[in-house]
CSV table of C-alpha atoms in Angstrom, one decimal:
chain,number,residue,atom,x,y,z
A,1,MET,CA,43.4,65.2,245.3
A,2,PRO,CA,44.4,68.3,247.6
A,3,PRO,CA,47.5,69.0,248.8
A,4,LEU,CA,49.4,68.2,252.0
A,5,SER,CA,49.4,71.1,254.5
A,6,LEU,CA,53.1,72.3,254.9
A,7,VAL,CA,54.6,74.7,257.6
A,8,GLU,CA,57.8,76.6,257.6
A,9,SER,CA,60.6,75.3,260.1
A,10,HIS,CA,63.7,76.7,261.0
A,11,GLN,CA,64.4,79.0,258.0
A,12,THR,CA,63.5,76.0,255.6
A,13,GLU,CA,60.6,74.3,254.3
A,14,TRP,CA,59.5,71.1,253.1
A,15,THR,CA,57.0,71.5,249.9
A,16,ALA,CA,54.9,69.1,247.9
A,17,HIS,CA,54.5,68.3,244.5
A,18,PHE,CA,51.8,66.0,242.6
A,19,ARG,CA,53.6,65.8,239.7
A,20,THR,CA,57.2,65.3,239.3
A,21,PRO,CA,59.3,68.6,239.4
A,22,ASP,CA,61.0,69.5,236.3
A,23,ASP,CA,64.3,69.5,238.4
A,24,TRP,CA,63.8,66.0,239.8
A,25,GLN,CA,66.8,64.6,237.8
A,26,ARG,CA,69.0,66.9,238.7
A,27,ASN,CA,67.8,66.4,242.5
A,28,VAL,CA,68.1,63.1,242.8
A,29,GLU,CA,71.4,63.3,241.0
A,30,HIS,CA,72.9,66.4,243.4
A,31,LEU,CA,71.5,64.9,246.9
A,32,ASP,CA,72.9,61.6,246.1
A,33,GLY,CA,69.2,60.0,245.8
A,34,GLY,CA,68.6,56.6,244.9
A,35,TYR,CA,65.5,54.2,243.4
A,36,PHE,CA,62.8,55.0,245.5
A,37,HIS,CA,63.2,58.8,245.4
A,38,SER,CA,62.4,58.1,242.0
A,39,PRO,CA,58.9,58.1,240.1
A,40,ALA,CA,59.8,54.8,238.6
A,41,GLY,CA,60.3,53.6,242.2
A,42,LEU,CA,56.7,54.8,243.6
A,43,ASP,CA,55.8,53.0,240.7
A,44,ALA,CA,56.9,49.7,241.7
A,45,LEU,CA,55.1,50.0,244.6
A,46,ALA,CA,52.0,47.9,245.3
A,47,ALA,CA,50.6,50.3,247.8
A,48,PRO,CA,47.7,52.4,246.7
A,49,GLY,CA,48.0,56.4,246.5
A,50,GLN,CA,48.9,58.9,244.4
A,51,ALA,CA,52.8,60.2,243.9
A,52,VAL,CA,54.0,62.7,246.0
A,53,PHE,CA,57.4,64.7,245.8
A,54,PHE,CA,58.9,66.5,248.7
A,55,GLU,CA,61.5,69.2,248.6
A,56,TRP,CA,63.2,70.7,251.6
A,57,ARG,CA,64.4,74.1,250.4
A,58,CYS,CA,66.4,77.3,252.4
A,59,GLY,CA,66.6,80.5,250.3
A,60,GLY,CA,65.8,79.4,247.0
A,61,GLU,CA,68.2,76.3,246.8
A,62,THR,CA,66.7,72.4,247.3
A,63,VAL,CA,68.9,70.8,250.4
A,64,GLY,CA,66.6,67.6,250.6
A,65,ILE,CA,64.0,65.6,248.9
A,66,ALA,CA,61.5,62.6,249.9
A,67,ALA,CA,59.1,61.0,247.6
A,68,GLY,CA,56.1,58.7,249.1
A,69,LEU,CA,52.8,58.2,248.2
A,70,GLN,CA,49.5,59.6,249.9
A,71,ARG,CA,45.9,58.4,249.6
A,72,PRO,CA,42.9,59.4,250.9
A,73,CYS,CA,41.1,58.0,254.3
A,74,GLN,CA,38.6,55.4,252.7
A,75,PHE,CA,35.7,57.7,255.1
A,76,SER,CA,36.5,61.2,254.6
A,77,GLY,CA,38.2,61.0,251.3
A,78,ALA,CA,41.0,63.5,252.9
A,79,PRO,CA,44.9,62.7,252.4
A,80,LEU,CA,45.3,61.3,255.7
A,81,HIS,CA,47.9,58.2,255.3
A,82,VAL,CA,51.3,59.1,254.1
A,83,TYR,CA,54.0,56.1,252.9
A,84,LEU,CA,57.9,56.9,252.5
A,85,PRO,CA,59.5,54.1,251.0
A,86,THR,CA,63.0,54.9,251.9
A,87,LEU,CA,64.4,58.1,253.9
A,88,PRO,CA,64.7,61.8,252.8
A,89,VAL,CA,68.4,62.9,251.4
A,90,VAL,CA,70.3,66.1,252.1
A,91,GLY,CA,72.8,68.1,250.8
A,92,PRO,CA,76.7,68.4,252.3
A,93,GLY,CA,76.3,70.2,255.6
A,94,TRP,CA,72.8,69.0,256.2
A,95,LYS,CA,71.8,66.4,258.9
A,96,ARG,CA,69.2,63.7,257.8
A,97,GLU,CA,67.8,63.3,261.1
A,98,HIS,CA,67.1,67.1,261.1
A,99,GLY,CA,65.6,66.7,257.4
A,100,LEU,CA,63.4,63.9,258.8
A,101,ARG,CA,62.4,65.4,262.2
A,102,SER,CA,61.5,68.8,260.1
A,103,LEU,CA,59.6,66.6,257.0
A,104,ILE,CA,57.4,65.1,260.3
A,105,ALA,CA,56.7,68.4,261.4
A,106,SER,CA,55.9,69.9,258.5
A,107,LEU,CA,52.7,67.6,257.9
A,108,ARG,CA,50.5,69.0,260.5
A,109,ALA,CA,49.0,66.0,262.9
A,110,PRO,CA,45.1,67.2,261.9
A,111,ARG,CA,45.7,66.3,258.6
A,112,VAL,CA,48.0,63.3,258.6
A,113,ALA,CA,46.4,60.5,260.6
A,114,GLU,CA,49.0,57.5,259.9
A,115,TRP,CA,52.8,58.5,258.4
A,116,ILE,CA,54.9,55.3,257.7
A,117,CYS,CA,58.8,56.1,256.5
A,118,ASP,CA,60.3,52.4,255.4
A,119,SER,CA,64.2,52.4,254.8
A,120,PHE,CA,64.5,50.4,251.6
A,121,HIS,CA,67.6,51.6,249.8
A,122,ALA,CA,68.9,53.3,252.6
A,123,GLU,CA,72.4,52.9,254.1
A,124,GLY,CA,71.6,53.5,257.8
A,125,VAL,CA,68.8,54.7,259.7
A,126,PRO,CA,69.2,57.2,261.9
A,127,PRO,CA,68.5,56.2,265.9
A,128,LEU,CA,65.9,58.7,266.9
A,129,ASP,CA,62.4,58.6,268.3
A,130,THR,CA,59.9,59.5,265.3
A,131,ALA,CA,56.8,58.8,267.1
A,132,PRO,CA,53.9,59.3,266.1
A,133,VAL,CA,55.5,58.3,263.0
A,134,GLU,CA,56.2,54.5,262.3
A,135,LEU,CA,60.1,54.6,260.9
A,136,ARG,CA,60.6,50.9,259.7
A,137,ARG,CA,64.4,49.7,260.1
A,138,ARG,CA,66.0,47.2,258.0
A,139,PHE,CA,68.7,45.2,257.3
A,140,GLU,CA,69.9,45.8,253.8
A,141,TYR,CA,72.9,43.7,251.2
A,142,VAL,CA,74.8,46.3,249.6
A,143,MET,CA,77.2,45.8,246.7
A,144,ALA,CA,79.5,48.2,246.2
A,145,LEU,CA,80.5,48.4,242.2
A,146,ASP,CA,84.1,49.4,243.3
A,147,ALA,CA,86.1,47.2,241.1
A,148,PRO,CA,86.1,45.3,237.8
A,149,PRO,CA,83.6,42.7,237.4
A,150,MET,CA,85.9,39.9,238.0
A,151,ALA,CA,87.2,41.6,241.1
A,152,LEU,CA,83.5,41.6,242.4
A,153,LEU,CA,82.8,38.2,241.5
A,154,ASN,CA,85.7,36.8,242.9
A,155,ARG,CA,84.5,37.9,246.3
A,156,TRP,CA,81.8,35.9,246.5
A,157,ALA,CA,81.9,32.8,248.9
A,158,ARG,CA,83.7,29.7,247.4
A,159,GLY,CA,80.4,27.8,247.0
A,160,HIS,CA,78.9,30.6,244.8
A,161,ARG,CA,81.8,31.3,242.6
A,162,ALA,CA,81.9,27.2,242.3
A,163,GLN,CA,78.1,27.3,241.0
A,164,LEU,CA,78.6,30.5,238.8
A,165,GLU,CA,81.8,28.3,237.1
A,166,ALA,CA,79.9,25.5,236.5
A,167,ALA,CA,76.7,27.0,235.0
A,168,GLU,CA,79.4,29.4,233.1
A,169,GLY,CA,79.7,26.2,230.7
A,170,LEU,CA,76.2,25.4,229.8
A,171,GLY,CA,76.2,28.1,227.1
A,172,TRP,CA,73.4,30.2,228.8
A,173,VAL,CA,72.8,34.0,227.0
A,174,LEU,CA,71.6,37.3,228.9
A,175,GLY,CA,68.5,38.6,227.5
A,176,MET,CA,67.0,42.1,228.5
A,177,PRO,CA,63.5,41.9,226.7
A,178,THR,CA,61.2,44.9,226.6
A,179,GLY,CA,57.5,45.5,225.2
A,180,ASP,CA,55.5,42.4,224.2
A,181,ASP,CA,58.3,40.2,224.7
A,182,VAL,CA,58.2,40.9,228.8
A,183,CYS,CA,54.8,39.2,228.8
A,184,ASP,CA,56.0,36.2,226.8
A,185,VAL,CA,59.4,35.5,229.0
A,186,VAL,CA,57.3,36.1,232.7
A,187,GLY,CA,54.6,33.7,231.3
A,188,VAL,CA,57.4,31.0,230.7
A,189,VAL,CA,59.6,31.5,234.0
A,190,ARG,CA,55.9,31.6,235.6
A,191,ARG,CA,54.3,28.6,234.6
A,192,GLU,CA,57.8,26.8,235.4
A,193,ALA,CA,58.8,28.3,238.5
A,194,ALA,CA,60.4,26.1,241.2
A,195,PRO,CA,59.1,26.9,245.2
A,196,ALA,CA,59.4,30.3,246.1
A,197,CYS,CA,62.2,31.0,248.7
A,198,SER,CA,63.2,34.3,248.4
A,199,LEU,CA,64.0,36.7,251.6
A,200,LEU,CA,62.0,39.1,249.3
A,201,ASP,CA,58.7,38.2,250.3
A,202,ASN,CA,57.6,41.4,252.5
A,203,GLU,CA,58.8,43.6,250.3
A,204,PRO,CA,55.6,45.9,249.2
A,205,PHE,CA,56.4,45.6,245.3
A,206,MET,CA,56.6,41.8,245.7
A,207,SER,CA,52.7,42.2,246.0
A,208,THR,CA,53.0,43.4,242.6
A,209,PRO,CA,52.1,41.1,239.9
A,210,ASP,CA,55.1,40.3,238.7
A,211,ILE,CA,53.9,40.9,234.9
A,212,ASP,CA,53.1,44.4,235.8
A,213,ILE,CA,56.5,44.8,237.8
A,214,ALA,CA,58.3,43.7,235.0
A,215,LEU,CA,56.4,45.7,231.9
A,216,GLY,CA,57.8,49.1,231.2
A,217,ALA,CA,61.7,48.1,231.0
A,218,ALA,CA,63.8,51.0,229.8
A,219,GLU,CA,66.9,51.5,228.9
A,220,LEU,CA,70.0,51.3,231.4
A,221,VAL,CA,70.9,54.9,230.0
A,222,ASN,CA,67.4,56.6,231.2
A,223,PRO,CA,67.9,58.5,234.3
A,224,TRP,CA,65.9,55.8,236.0
A,225,GLY,CA,63.3,53.0,235.6
A,226,ARG,CA,63.3,49.2,235.4
A,227,ALA,CA,65.0,46.5,233.4
A,228,VAL,CA,63.9,42.8,233.0
A,229,PHE,CA,67.6,40.2,232.8
A,230,VAL,CA,66.9,36.7,231.7
A,231,ALA,CA,68.9,33.6,231.7
A,232,LEU,CA,68.1,32.0,228.4
A,233,ASP,CA,69.1,28.3,227.7
A,234,ASP,CA,69.1,27.6,224.1
A,235,GLY,CA,66.4,30.5,224.1
A,236,ARG,CA,64.4,29.3,226.7
A,237,PRO,CA,63.9,31.5,230.0
A,238,VAL,CA,65.2,29.6,233.0
A,239,ALA,CA,65.2,32.4,235.2
A,240,LEU,CA,64.3,36.4,235.6
A,241,ALA,CA,65.4,39.2,237.7
A,242,VAL,CA,63.7,42.9,237.3
A,243,VAL,CA,66.0,45.5,238.5
A,244,GLY,CA,65.3,49.5,239.3
A,245,TRP,CA,67.5,52.4,239.0
A,246,ALA,CA,68.0,55.9,239.8
A,247,HIS,CA,71.6,57.9,239.7
A,248,ARG,CA,73.4,55.1,238.9
A,249,ARG,CA,72.3,53.0,241.9
A,250,ALA,CA,70.3,49.5,241.3
A,251,TYR,CA,67.8,47.7,243.1
A,252,HIS,CA,66.9,44.3,243.0
A,253,LEU,CA,63.2,44.0,243.2
A,254,LEU,CA,61.8,40.8,241.7
A,255,GLU,CA,63.1,37.5,240.9
A,256,ILE,CA,61.8,33.9,239.7
A,257,VAL,CA,63.6,30.7,238.8
A,258,THR,CA,62.5,27.8,236.9
A,259,ARG,CA,63.0,24.4,238.4
A,260,ALA,CA,65.4,23.3,235.9
A,261,GLY,CA,67.4,26.5,236.8
A,262,ARG,CA,67.4,26.1,240.0
A,263,GLU,CA,68.7,22.7,239.9
A,264,ARG,CA,71.9,24.5,237.8
A,265,SER,CA,72.2,27.8,239.9
A,266,ALA,CA,70.7,29.7,237.4
A,267,MET,CA,69.6,32.4,239.5
A,268,THR,CA,73.6,32.8,240.5
A,269,TRP,CA,74.6,33.1,237.0
A,270,LEU,CA,72.5,36.0,236.4
A,271,TYR,CA,73.6,37.8,239.3
A,272,ALA,CA,76.7,37.6,238.1
A,273,GLN,CA,75.7,39.0,234.4
A,274,ILE,CA,73.6,41.8,236.0
A,275,VAL,CA,76.9,42.6,238.0
A,276,ARG,CA,78.8,42.8,234.8
A,277,THR,CA,76.0,44.7,233.1
A,278,LEU,CA,75.4,47.7,235.5
A,279,CYS,CA,79.6,48.1,235.7
A,280,SER,CA,79.4,48.4,232.1
A,281,HIS,CA,76.9,51.0,232.1
A,282,GLY,CA,78.8,53.3,235.3
A,283,PHE,CA,76.7,51.9,238.2
A,284,THR,CA,78.1,52.7,241.5
A,285,SER,CA,76.2,50.2,243.6
A,286,TYR,CA,73.6,47.5,243.6
A,287,HIS,CA,71.2,47.1,246.2
A,288,LEU,CA,70.1,43.1,247.0
A,289,GLY,CA,67.4,43.8,249.0
A,290,GLY,CA,67.1,42.8,252.9
A,291,ALA,CA,65.2,42.1,255.7
A,292,PRO,CA,63.7,44.1,258.6
A,293,ALA,CA,65.4,44.9,261.3
A,294,ALA,CA,63.1,42.3,263.8
A,295,VAL,CA,64.9,39.7,261.8
A,296,ALA,CA,67.8,39.8,264.3
A,297,ASP,CA,65.4,39.3,267.2
A,298,PRO,CA,65.7,35.6,267.9
A,299,ARG,CA,62.2,36.1,270.3
A,300,GLY,CA,60.2,37.2,266.8
A,301,GLU,CA,58.2,35.5,264.3
A,302,ALA,CA,61.0,37.3,261.6
A,303,TYR,CA,64.3,35.6,263.1
A,304,ALA,CA,62.4,32.4,262.7
A,305,PHE,CA,61.2,32.8,259.5
A,306,HIS,CA,64.3,34.0,257.8
A,307,ARG,CA,66.3,31.5,259.4
A,308,ASP,CA,64.3,28.5,258.5
A,309,ARG,CA,64.3,30.0,254.6
A,310,LEU,CA,68.5,30.3,255.0
């Protein structure tokens, strides 16, 4: 696939790579990037396309990065569609708004017919007009892992704390399967799953088969990846969650709970074990997903949908 056409702007330049650059881990960490700036984050997306990694450089220094997918037009074959799951991140002294505008300007309009920038794992979206680019704003729930696990769990609502206390008396065990064991666990939970009521149903990775997104589970010591957490009741799974991460920042991708697990608050118990595990590995935040900004408009369909779900 031919590379995207980029142009220089204000002594800075955006460069596109179609392989993960050798220094990408350093860039993600230095610029405080997150899961959707990593190859693992792009791999979790259900959208078709080729991974593309953008570097914003000034005087030989990388001052910003972005990552996404590009796919060819179904008629001409040219790479005319670009999707970024989250906003670019930039270094100290640089404005994210400037970086985003510069990236948009760099993708010459004749080459890119559709340009979508989502805001997963993004803490705040700049209030700027990005037409003709579609900038999707979201509300995201972020748990800062800035205290010992017990202190974090004590911040939960009283009802959730009561559920956790009851569940912790059931003798459940946390499992983190890898390899072929993932297929077995997902198969059991899927067959016995309770009716869906997740607020994550609109996410692009939710249309990926759960078995696919759970495969490739990695160790939390890796710079990025996905991990599968399972609540086991006498060896039998009652709840499952898939969590992605990069740069010690975690993102909740998927959850499935069995009917028996739901009746005994298995997901509340599993959330607590995930928080404890992430804290023990030095993670700084745990994003629990969210909803499109349209959910706040009482006139919209999204508002009624999420109100009824809640």
